[in-house]
PDB file of N, CA, C and O in Angstrom:
ATOM      1  N   MET A   1     180.639 172.622 158.205  1.00 76.00           N
ATOM      2  CA  MET A   1     179.620 171.881 157.518  1.00 76.00           C
ATOM      3  C   MET A   1     179.997 170.397 157.547  1.00 76.00           C
ATOM      4  O   MET A   1     181.150 170.040 157.399  1.00 76.00           O
ATOM      5  N   MET A   2     179.000 169.558 157.747  1.00 87.00           N
ATOM      6  CA  MET A   2     179.217 168.119 157.837  1.00 87.00           C
ATOM      7  C   MET A   2     178.271 167.398 156.898  1.00 87.00           C
ATOM      8  O   MET A   2     177.129 167.821 156.725  1.00 87.00           O
ATOM      9  N   GLY A   3     178.746 166.323 156.265  1.00 94.00           N
ATOM     10  CA  GLY A   3     177.890 165.545 155.385  1.00 94.00           C
ATOM     11  C   GLY A   3     178.608 164.312 154.882  1.00 94.00           C
ATOM     12  O   GLY A   3     179.779 164.083 155.166  1.00 94.00           O
ATOM     13  N   GLU A   4     177.854 163.520 154.111  1.00 96.00           N
ATOM     14  CA  GLU A   4     178.400 162.304 153.517  1.00 96.00           C
ATOM     15  C   GLU A   4     178.357 162.418 152.000  1.00 96.00           C
ATOM     16  O   GLU A   4     177.436 163.007 151.451  1.00 96.00           O
ATOM     17  N   GLN A   5     179.365 161.829 151.355  1.00 96.00           N
ATOM     18  CA  GLN A   5     179.421 161.776 149.909  1.00 96.00           C
ATOM     19  C   GLN A   5     179.787 160.372 149.487  1.00 96.00           C
ATOM     20  O   GLN A   5     180.639 159.729 150.119  1.00 96.00           O
ATOM     21  N   GLU A   6     179.189 159.913 148.389  1.00 97.00           N
ATOM     22  CA  GLU A   6     179.563 158.630 147.830  1.00 97.00           C
ATOM     23  C   GLU A   6     180.935 158.748 147.196  1.00 97.00           C
ATOM     24  O   GLU A   6     181.274 159.769 146.606  1.00 97.00           O
ATOM     25  N   ALA A   7     181.726 157.681 147.324  1.00 98.00           N
ATOM     26  CA  ALA A   7     183.073 157.668 146.755  1.00 98.00           C
ATOM     27  C   ALA A   7     183.454 156.237 146.407  1.00 98.00           C
ATOM     28  O   ALA A   7     182.824 155.282 146.858  1.00 98.00           O
ATOM     29  N   VAL A   8     184.504 156.118 145.618  1.00 98.00           N
ATOM     30  CA  VAL A   8     185.102 154.826 145.292  1.00 98.00           C
ATOM     31  C   VAL A   8     186.533 154.832 145.824  1.00 98.00           C
ATOM     32  O   VAL A   8     187.241 155.834 145.692  1.00 98.00           O
ATOM     33  N   ILE A   9     186.941 153.723 146.405  1.00 98.00           N
ATOM     34  CA  ILE A   9     188.308 153.598 146.901  1.00 98.00           C
ATOM     35  C   ILE A   9     189.229 153.388 145.701  1.00 98.00           C
ATOM     36  O   ILE A   9     189.129 152.385 145.000  1.00 98.00           O
ATOM     37  N   LEU A  10     190.104 154.352 145.454  1.00 98.00           N
ATOM     38  CA  LEU A  10     191.072 154.237 144.368  1.00 98.00           C
ATOM     39  C   LEU A  10     192.354 153.562 144.840  1.00 98.00           C
ATOM     40  O   LEU A  10     193.017 152.860 144.084  1.00 98.00           O
ATOM     41  N   GLU A  11     192.702 153.796 146.105  1.00 98.00           N
ATOM     42  CA  GLU A  11     193.887 153.165 146.684  1.00 98.00           C
ATOM     43  C   GLU A  11     193.704 153.082 148.195  1.00 98.00           C
ATOM     44  O   GLU A  11     193.159 153.988 148.815  1.00 98.00           O
ATOM     45  N   VAL A  12     194.137 151.978 148.767  1.00 97.00           N
ATOM     46  CA  VAL A  12     194.117 151.806 150.214  1.00 97.00           C
ATOM     47  C   VAL A  12     195.454 151.199 150.614  1.00 97.00           C
ATOM     48  O   VAL A  12     195.920 150.230 150.011  1.00 97.00           O
ATOM     49  N   ARG A  13     196.102 151.823 151.599  1.00 97.00           N
ATOM     50  CA  ARG A  13     197.438 151.386 151.990  1.00 97.00           C
ATOM     51  C   ARG A  13     197.604 151.529 153.502  1.00 97.00           C
ATOM     52  O   ARG A  13     197.487 152.625 154.043  1.00 97.00           O
ATOM     53  N   PRO A  14     197.864 150.414 154.194  1.00 96.00           N
ATOM     54  CA  PRO A  14     198.140 150.508 155.634  1.00 96.00           C
ATOM     55  C   PRO A  14     199.495 151.166 155.868  1.00 96.00           C
ATOM     56  O   PRO A  14     200.437 150.969 155.096  1.00 96.00           O
ATOM     57  N   VAL A  15     199.572 151.970 156.932  1.00 97.00           N
ATOM     58  CA  VAL A  15     200.790 152.695 157.269  1.00 97.00           C
ATOM     59  C   VAL A  15     201.013 152.568 158.772  1.00 97.00           C
ATOM     60  O   VAL A  15     200.066 152.647 159.549  1.00 97.00           O
ATOM     61  N   SER A  16     202.270 152.385 159.166  1.00 96.00           N
ATOM     62  CA  SER A  16     202.620 152.370 160.585  1.00 96.00           C
ATOM     63  C   SER A  16     203.550 153.543 160.850  1.00 96.00           C
ATOM     64  O   SER A  16     204.588 153.692 160.195  1.00 96.00           O
ATOM     65  N   ILE A  17     203.167 154.389 161.786  1.00 95.00           N
ATOM     66  CA  ILE A  17     203.975 155.541 162.158  1.00 95.00           C
ATOM     67  C   ILE A  17     204.267 155.437 163.649  1.00 95.00           C
ATOM     68  O   ILE A  17     203.337 155.483 164.467  1.00 95.00           O
ATOM     69  N   HIS A  18     205.525 155.251 163.982  1.00 96.00           N
ATOM     70  CA  HIS A  18     205.953 155.083 165.380  1.00 96.00           C
ATOM     71  C   HIS A  18     205.146 153.988 166.073  1.00 96.00           C
ATOM     72  O   HIS A  18     204.752 154.118 167.236  1.00 96.00           O
ATOM     73  N   GLY A  19     204.851 152.920 165.328  1.00 95.00           N
ATOM     74  CA  GLY A  19     204.136 151.779 165.881  1.00 95.00           C
ATOM     75  C   GLY A  19     202.625 151.910 165.915  1.00 95.00           C
ATOM     76  O   GLY A  19     201.933 151.003 166.348  1.00 95.00           O
ATOM     77  N   LEU A  20     202.096 153.043 165.449  1.00 95.00           N
ATOM     78  CA  LEU A  20     200.646 153.238 165.421  1.00 95.00           C
ATOM     79  C   LEU A  20     200.123 152.987 164.010  1.00 95.00           C
ATOM     80  O   LEU A  20     200.732 153.414 163.027  1.00 95.00           O
ATOM     81  N   ALA A  21     198.990 152.288 163.914  1.00 96.00           N
ATOM     82  CA  ALA A  21     198.421 151.915 162.623  1.00 96.00           C
ATOM     83  C   ALA A  21     197.535 153.031 162.072  1.00 96.00           C
ATOM     84  O   ALA A  21     196.732 153.621 162.796  1.00 96.00           O
ATOM     85  N   TYR A  22     197.699 153.300 160.796  1.00 97.00           N
ATOM     86  CA  TYR A  22     196.851 154.233 160.052  1.00 97.00           C
ATOM     87  C   TYR A  22     196.548 153.608 158.702  1.00 97.00           C
ATOM     88  O   TYR A  22     197.164 152.618 158.307  1.00 97.00           O
ATOM     89  N   VAL A  23     195.608 154.210 157.989  1.00 97.00           N
ATOM     90  CA  VAL A  23     195.287 153.777 156.636  1.00 97.00           C
ATOM     91  C   VAL A  23     195.299 155.005 155.736  1.00 97.00           C
ATOM     92  O   VAL A  23     194.614 155.990 156.014  1.00 97.00           O
ATOM     93  N   ASP A  24     196.116 154.955 154.684  1.00 98.00           N
ATOM     94  CA  ASP A  24     196.118 156.016 153.680  1.00 98.00           C
ATOM     95  C   ASP A  24     195.122 155.631 152.596  1.00 98.00           C
ATOM     96  O   ASP A  24     195.187 154.524 152.048  1.00 98.00           O
ATOM     97  N   LEU A  25     194.200 156.534 152.304  1.00 98.00           N
ATOM     98  CA  LEU A  25     193.164 156.289 151.298  1.00 98.00           C
ATOM     99  C   LEU A  25     193.233 157.341 150.208  1.00 98.00           C
ATOM    100  O   LEU A  25     193.466 158.521 150.483  1.00 98.00           O
ATOM    101  N   THR A  26     192.982 156.908 148.988  1.00 98.00           N
ATOM    102  CA  THR A  26     192.707 157.821 147.892  1.00 98.00           C
ATOM    103  C   THR A  26     191.282 157.516 147.467  1.00 98.00           C
ATOM    104  O   THR A  26     190.942 156.366 147.167  1.00 98.00           O
ATOM    105  N   LEU A  27     190.454 158.549 147.508  1.00 98.00           N
ATOM    106  CA  LEU A  27     189.032 158.410 147.191  1.00 98.00           C
ATOM    107  C   LEU A  27     188.715 159.169 145.917  1.00 98.00           C
ATOM    108  O   LEU A  27     189.220 160.270 145.700  1.00 98.00           O
ATOM    109  N   GLY A  28     187.840 158.595 145.099  1.00 98.00           N
ATOM    110  CA  GLY A  28     187.333 159.285 143.921  1.00 98.00           C
ATOM    111  C   GLY A  28     185.853 159.558 144.118  1.00 98.00           C
ATOM    112  O   GLY A  28     185.088 158.650 144.465  1.00 98.00           O
ATOM    113  N   PHE A  29     185.455 160.810 143.924  1.00 97.00           N
ATOM    114  CA  PHE A  29     184.063 161.209 144.126  1.00 97.00           C
ATOM    115  C   PHE A  29     183.326 161.319 142.790  1.00 97.00           C
ATOM    116  O   PHE A  29     183.960 161.410 141.730  1.00 97.00           O
ATOM    117  N   THR A  30     181.998 161.347 142.866  1.00 94.00           N
ATOM    118  CA  THR A  30     181.183 161.379 141.651  1.00 94.00           C
ATOM    119  C   THR A  30     181.375 162.649 140.836  1.00 94.00           C
ATOM    120  O   THR A  30     181.129 162.657 139.636  1.00 94.00           O
ATOM    121  N   ASP A  31     181.857 163.726 141.455  1.00 95.00           N
ATOM    122  CA  ASP A  31     182.108 164.968 140.719  1.00 95.00           C
ATOM    123  C   ASP A  31     183.497 164.983 140.085  1.00 95.00           C
ATOM    124  O   ASP A  31     183.970 166.013 139.629  1.00 95.00           O
ATOM    125  N   ARG A  32     184.167 163.816 140.069  1.00 95.00           N
ATOM    126  CA  ARG A  32     185.488 163.601 139.474  1.00 95.00           C
ATOM    127  C   ARG A  32     186.644 164.193 140.284  1.00 95.00           C
ATOM    128  O   ARG A  32     187.767 164.255 139.813  1.00 95.00           O
ATOM    129  N   THR A  33     186.385 164.652 141.503  1.00 96.00           N
ATOM    130  CA  THR A  33     187.467 165.100 142.368  1.00 96.00           C
ATOM    131  C   THR A  33     188.028 163.889 143.118  1.00 96.00           C
ATOM    132  O   THR A  33     187.380 162.846 143.214  1.00 96.00           O
ATOM    133  N   THR A  34     189.244 164.042 143.631  1.00 97.00           N
ATOM    134  CA  THR A  34     189.855 162.994 144.440  1.00 97.00           C
ATOM    135  C   THR A  34     190.280 163.582 145.778  1.00 97.00           C
ATOM    136  O   THR A  34     190.389 164.799 145.927  1.00 97.00           O
ATOM    137  N   ASP A  35     190.515 162.705 146.726  1.00 97.00           N
ATOM    138  CA  ASP A  35     190.946 163.122 148.052  1.00 97.00           C
ATOM    139  C   ASP A  35     191.935 162.097 148.570  1.00 97.00           C
ATOM    140  O   ASP A  35     191.755 160.905 148.361  1.00 97.00           O
ATOM    141  N   HIS A  36     192.974 162.562 149.227  1.00 97.00           N
ATOM    142  CA  HIS A  36     193.942 161.693 149.889  1.00 97.00           C
ATOM    143  C   HIS A  36     193.790 161.937 151.386  1.00 97.00           C
ATOM    144  O   HIS A  36     193.882 163.075 151.836  1.00 97.00           O
ATOM    145  N   SER A  37     193.541 160.870 152.132  1.00 97.00           N
ATOM    146  CA  SER A  37     193.307 160.992 153.573  1.00 97.00           C
ATOM    147  C   SER A  37     194.111 159.948 154.326  1.00 97.00           C
ATOM    148  O   SER A  37     194.292 158.833 153.839  1.00 97.00           O
ATOM    149  N   ARG A  38     194.550 160.305 155.515  1.00 97.00           N
ATOM    150  CA  ARG A  38     195.170 159.351 156.437  1.00 97.00           C
ATOM    151  C   ARG A  38     194.242 159.257 157.637  1.00 97.00           C
ATOM    152  O   ARG A  38     194.008 160.244 158.334  1.00 97.00           O
ATOM    153  N   LEU A  39     193.711 158.058 157.851  1.00 98.00           N
ATOM    154  CA  LEU A  39     192.721 157.849 158.907  1.00 98.00           C
ATOM    155  C   LEU A  39     193.180 156.758 159.852  1.00 98.00           C
ATOM    156  O   LEU A  39     193.901 155.833 159.452  1.00 98.00           O
ATOM    157  N   GLY A  40     192.721 156.841 161.090  1.00 96.00           N
ATOM    158  CA  GLY A  40     192.971 155.782 162.056  1.00 96.00           C
ATOM    159  C   GLY A  40     192.097 154.581 161.748  1.00 96.00           C
ATOM    160  O   GLY A  40     191.083 154.687 161.047  1.00 96.00           O
ATOM    161  N   PRO A  41     192.451 153.418 162.275  1.00 94.00           N
ATOM    162  CA  PRO A  41     191.701 152.192 161.974  1.00 94.00           C
ATOM    163  C   PRO A  41     190.246 152.245 162.431  1.00 94.00           C
ATOM    164  O   PRO A  41     189.384 151.564 161.876  1.00 94.00           O
ATOM    165  N   GLU A  42     189.943 153.073 163.423  1.00 96.00           N
ATOM    166  CA  GLU A  42     188.554 153.188 163.901  1.00 96.00           C
ATOM    167  C   GLU A  42     187.659 153.903 162.893  1.00 96.00           C
ATOM    168  O   GLU A  42     186.434 153.829 162.986  1.00 96.00           O
ATOM    169  N   ALA A  43     188.250 154.576 161.915  1.00 97.00           N
ATOM    170  CA  ALA A  43     187.487 155.374 160.946  1.00 97.00           C
ATOM    171  C   ALA A  43     187.343 154.689 159.588  1.00 97.00           C
ATOM    172  O   ALA A  43     186.784 155.270 158.655  1.00 97.00           O
ATOM    173  N   VAL A  44     187.838 153.431 159.499  1.00 97.00           N
ATOM    174  CA  VAL A  44     187.843 152.722 158.224  1.00 97.00           C
ATOM    175  C   VAL A  44     187.363 151.287 158.451  1.00 97.00           C
ATOM    176  O   VAL A  44     187.827 150.619 159.377  1.00 97.00           O
ATOM    177  N   PRO A  45     186.444 150.780 157.611  1.00 96.00           N
ATOM    178  CA  PRO A  45     186.020 149.381 157.764  1.00 96.00           C
ATOM    179  C   PRO A  45     187.196 148.423 157.561  1.00 96.00           C
ATOM    180  O   PRO A  45     188.117 148.709 156.794  1.00 96.00           O
ATOM    181  N   GLU A  46     187.146 147.293 158.236  1.00 92.00           N
ATOM    182  CA  GLU A  46     188.185 146.272 158.059  1.00 92.00           C
ATOM    183  C   GLU A  46     188.132 145.726 156.644  1.00 92.00           C
ATOM    184  O   GLU A  46     187.077 145.673 156.014  1.00 92.00           O
ATOM    185  N   ASP A  47     189.285 145.315 156.147  1.00 93.00           N
ATOM    186  CA  ASP A  47     189.413 144.669 154.838  1.00 93.00           C
ATOM    187  C   ASP A  47     188.888 145.520 153.686  1.00 93.00           C
ATOM    188  O   ASP A  47     188.369 144.991 152.704  1.00 93.00           O
ATOM    189  N   LEU A  48     189.008 146.822 153.789  1.00 95.00           N
ATOM    190  CA  LEU A  48     188.590 147.716 152.715  1.00 95.00           C
ATOM    191  C   LEU A  48     189.468 147.462 151.496  1.00 95.00           C
ATOM    192  O   LEU A  48     190.684 147.323 151.622  1.00 95.00           O
ATOM    193  N   GLN A  49     188.848 147.382 150.314  1.00 96.00           N
ATOM    194  CA  GLN A  49     189.566 147.035 149.099  1.00 96.00           C
ATOM    195  C   GLN A  49     189.420 148.110 148.024  1.00 96.00           C
ATOM    196  O   GLN A  49     188.402 148.809 147.972  1.00 96.00           O
ATOM    197  N   GLN A  50     190.414 148.202 147.170  1.00 97.00           N
ATOM    198  CA  GLN A  50     190.352 149.093 146.019  1.00 97.00           C
ATOM    199  C   GLN A  50     189.124 148.734 145.184  1.00 97.00           C
ATOM    200  O   GLN A  50     188.800 147.567 145.007  1.00 97.00           O
ATOM    201  N   GLY A  51     188.414 149.756 144.707  1.00 97.00           N
ATOM    202  CA  GLY A  51     187.228 149.550 143.890  1.00 97.00           C
ATOM    203  C   GLY A  51     185.923 149.537 144.664  1.00 97.00           C
ATOM    204  O   GLY A  51     184.851 149.621 144.073  1.00 97.00           O
ATOM    205  N   GLU A  52     185.999 149.432 145.993  1.00 97.00           N
ATOM    206  CA  GLU A  52     184.769 149.422 146.800  1.00 97.00           C
ATOM    207  C   GLU A  52     184.111 150.792 146.811  1.00 97.00           C
ATOM    208  O   GLU A  52     184.767 151.818 146.829  1.00 97.00           O
ATOM    209  N   ARG A  53     182.800 150.777 146.835  1.00 97.00           N
ATOM    210  CA  ARG A  53     182.025 152.009 147.010  1.00 97.00           C
ATOM    211  C   ARG A  53     181.829 152.227 148.501  1.00 97.00           C
ATOM    212  O   ARG A  53     181.534 151.295 149.242  1.00 97.00           O
ATOM    213  N   VAL A  54     181.992 153.480 148.930  1.00 97.00           N
ATOM    214  CA  VAL A  54     181.858 153.830 150.341  1.00 97.00           C
ATOM    215  C   VAL A  54     181.110 155.149 150.469  1.00 97.00           C
ATOM    216  O   VAL A  54     180.910 155.865 149.486  1.00 97.00           O
ATOM    217  N   LEU A  55     180.731 155.449 151.688  1.00 97.00           N
ATOM    218  CA  LEU A  55     180.215 156.768 152.041  1.00 97.00           C
ATOM    219  C   LEU A  55     181.288 157.442 152.880  1.00 97.00           C
ATOM    220  O   LEU A  55     181.705 156.909 153.908  1.00 97.00           O
ATOM    221  N   ALA A  56     181.751 158.588 152.419  1.00 98.00           N
ATOM    222  CA  ALA A  56     182.789 159.332 153.115  1.00 98.00           C
ATOM    223  C   ALA A  56     182.142 160.446 153.928  1.00 98.00           C
ATOM    224  O   ALA A  56     181.379 161.248 153.387  1.00 98.00           O
ATOM    225  N   THR A  57     182.423 160.475 155.213  1.00 97.00           N
ATOM    226  CA  THR A  57     181.932 161.551 156.072  1.00 97.00           C
ATOM    227  C   THR A  57     182.953 162.676 156.042  1.00 97.00           C
ATOM    228  O   THR A  57     184.142 162.447 156.284  1.00 97.00           O
ATOM    229  N   LYS A  58     182.465 163.877 155.717  1.00 96.00           N
ATOM    230  CA  LYS A  58     183.343 165.049 155.624  1.00 96.00           C
ATOM    231  C   LYS A  58     182.894 166.115 156.615  1.00 96.00           C
ATOM    232  O   LYS A  58     181.709 166.341 156.802  1.00 96.00           O
ATOM    233  N   VAL A  59     183.868 166.754 157.227  1.00 96.00           N
ATOM    234  CA  VAL A  59     183.639 167.914 158.083  1.00 96.00           C
ATOM    235  C   VAL A  59     184.562 169.005 157.563  1.00 96.00           C
ATOM    236  O   VAL A  59     185.770 168.790 157.438  1.00 96.00           O
ATOM    237  N   ALA A  60     183.993 170.155 157.246  1.00 94.00           N
ATOM    238  CA  ALA A  60     184.771 171.267 156.690  1.00 94.00           C
ATOM    239  C   ALA A  60     185.600 170.798 155.497  1.00 94.00           C
ATOM    240  O   ALA A  60     186.764 171.139 155.354  1.00 94.00           O
ATOM    241  N   ASN A  61     184.996 169.942 154.671  1.00 92.00           N
ATOM    242  CA  ASN A  61     185.608 169.423 153.440  1.00 92.00           C
ATOM    243  C   ASN A  61     186.813 168.515 153.690  1.00 92.00           C
ATOM    244  O   ASN A  61     187.642 168.310 152.816  1.00 92.00           O
ATOM    245  N   ILE A  62     186.925 167.973 154.907  1.00 96.00           N
ATOM    246  CA  ILE A  62     187.993 167.025 155.251  1.00 96.00           C
ATOM    247  C   ILE A  62     187.346 165.681 155.575  1.00 96.00           C
ATOM    248  O   ILE A  62     186.420 165.612 156.389  1.00 96.00           O
ATOM    249  N   VAL A  63     187.837 164.615 154.947  1.00 97.00           N
ATOM    250  CA  VAL A  63     187.304 163.276 155.208  1.00 97.00           C
ATOM    251  C   VAL A  63     187.752 162.841 156.599  1.00 97.00           C
ATOM    252  O   VAL A  63     188.945 162.851 156.913  1.00 97.00           O
ATOM    253  N   ILE A  64     186.769 162.490 157.451  1.00 97.00           N
ATOM    254  CA  ILE A  64     187.092 162.032 158.808  1.00 97.00           C
ATOM    255  C   ILE A  64     186.816 160.549 159.007  1.00 97.00           C
ATOM    256  O   ILE A  64     187.280 159.954 159.975  1.00 97.00           O
ATOM    257  N   SER A  65     186.026 159.945 158.097  1.00 98.00           N
ATOM    258  CA  SER A  65     185.775 158.498 158.174  1.00 98.00           C
ATOM    259  C   SER A  65     185.119 158.035 156.886  1.00 98.00           C
ATOM    260  O   SER A  65     184.591 158.835 156.115  1.00 98.00           O
ATOM    261  N   VAL A  66     185.190 156.721 156.660  1.00 98.00           N
ATOM    262  CA  VAL A  66     184.463 156.109 155.557  1.00 98.00           C
ATOM    263  C   VAL A  66     183.729 154.894 156.099  1.00 98.00           C
ATOM    264  O   VAL A  66     184.156 154.285 157.084  1.00 98.00           O
ATOM    265  N   ARG A  67     182.618 154.576 155.463  1.00 97.00           N
ATOM    266  CA  ARG A  67     181.862 153.380 155.857  1.00 97.00           C
ATOM    267  C   ARG A  67     181.244 152.759 154.616  1.00 97.00           C
ATOM    268  O   ARG A  67     181.056 153.441 153.602  1.00 97.00           O
ATOM    269  N   ARG A  68     180.971 151.497 154.727  1.00 96.00           N
ATOM    270  CA  ARG A  68     180.279 150.812 153.631  1.00 96.00           C
ATOM    271  C   ARG A  68     178.809 151.233 153.682  1.00 96.00           C
ATOM    272  O   ARG A  68     178.231 151.342 154.762  1.00 96.00           O
ATOM    273  N   PRO A  69     178.193 151.442 152.505  1.00 94.00           N
ATOM    274  CA  PRO A  69     176.778 151.819 152.509  1.00 94.00           C
ATOM    275  C   PRO A  69     175.914 150.642 152.955  1.00 94.00           C
ATOM    276  O   PRO A  69     176.342 149.478 152.848  1.00 94.00           O
ATOM    277  N   PRO A  70     174.720 150.927 153.445  1.00 91.00           N
ATOM    278  CA  PRO A  70     173.813 149.835 153.822  1.00 91.00           C
ATOM    279  C   PRO A  70     173.585 148.915 152.623  1.00 91.00           C
ATOM    280  O   PRO A  70     173.427 149.376 151.508  1.00 91.00           O
ATOM    281  N   GLY A  71     173.637 147.630 152.861  1.00 81.00           N
ATOM    282  CA  GLY A  71     173.488 146.678 151.775  1.00 81.00           C
ATOM    283  C   GLY A  71     174.818 146.366 151.093  1.00 81.00           C
ATOM    284  O   GLY A  71     174.953 145.389 150.402  1.00 81.00           O
ATOM    285  N   GLY A  72     175.796 147.273 151.267  1.00 57.00           N
ATOM    286  CA  GLY A  72     177.173 147.099 150.784  1.00 57.00           C
ATOM    287  C   GLY A  72     177.320 146.555 149.393  1.00 57.00           C
ATOM    288  O   GLY A  72     176.386 146.147 148.759  1.00 57.00           O
ATOM    289  N   ASP A  73     178.553 146.617 148.891  1.00 51.00           N
ATOM    290  CA  ASP A  73     178.871 146.058 147.568  1.00 51.00           C
ATOM    291  C   ASP A  73     179.132 144.590 147.683  1.00 51.00           C
ATOM    292  O   ASP A  73     179.826 144.082 148.421  1.00 51.00           O
TER     293      ASP A  73
END
């Protein structure tokens, strides 16, 4: 199953593993659940900040990317 859910960025942290860039995210969803994800830079908007509202794309309940909603915060 695939879909998008609104979320708030609770934490964003760049990570380098063997010289490759990743971003660790903690997301808070409207149903009060949280998610911790490690995504590549292609799956995360540049300059993402704590407190921003995003749309999280999930496949099989796993976050595969986040994007700013149209009109953005």
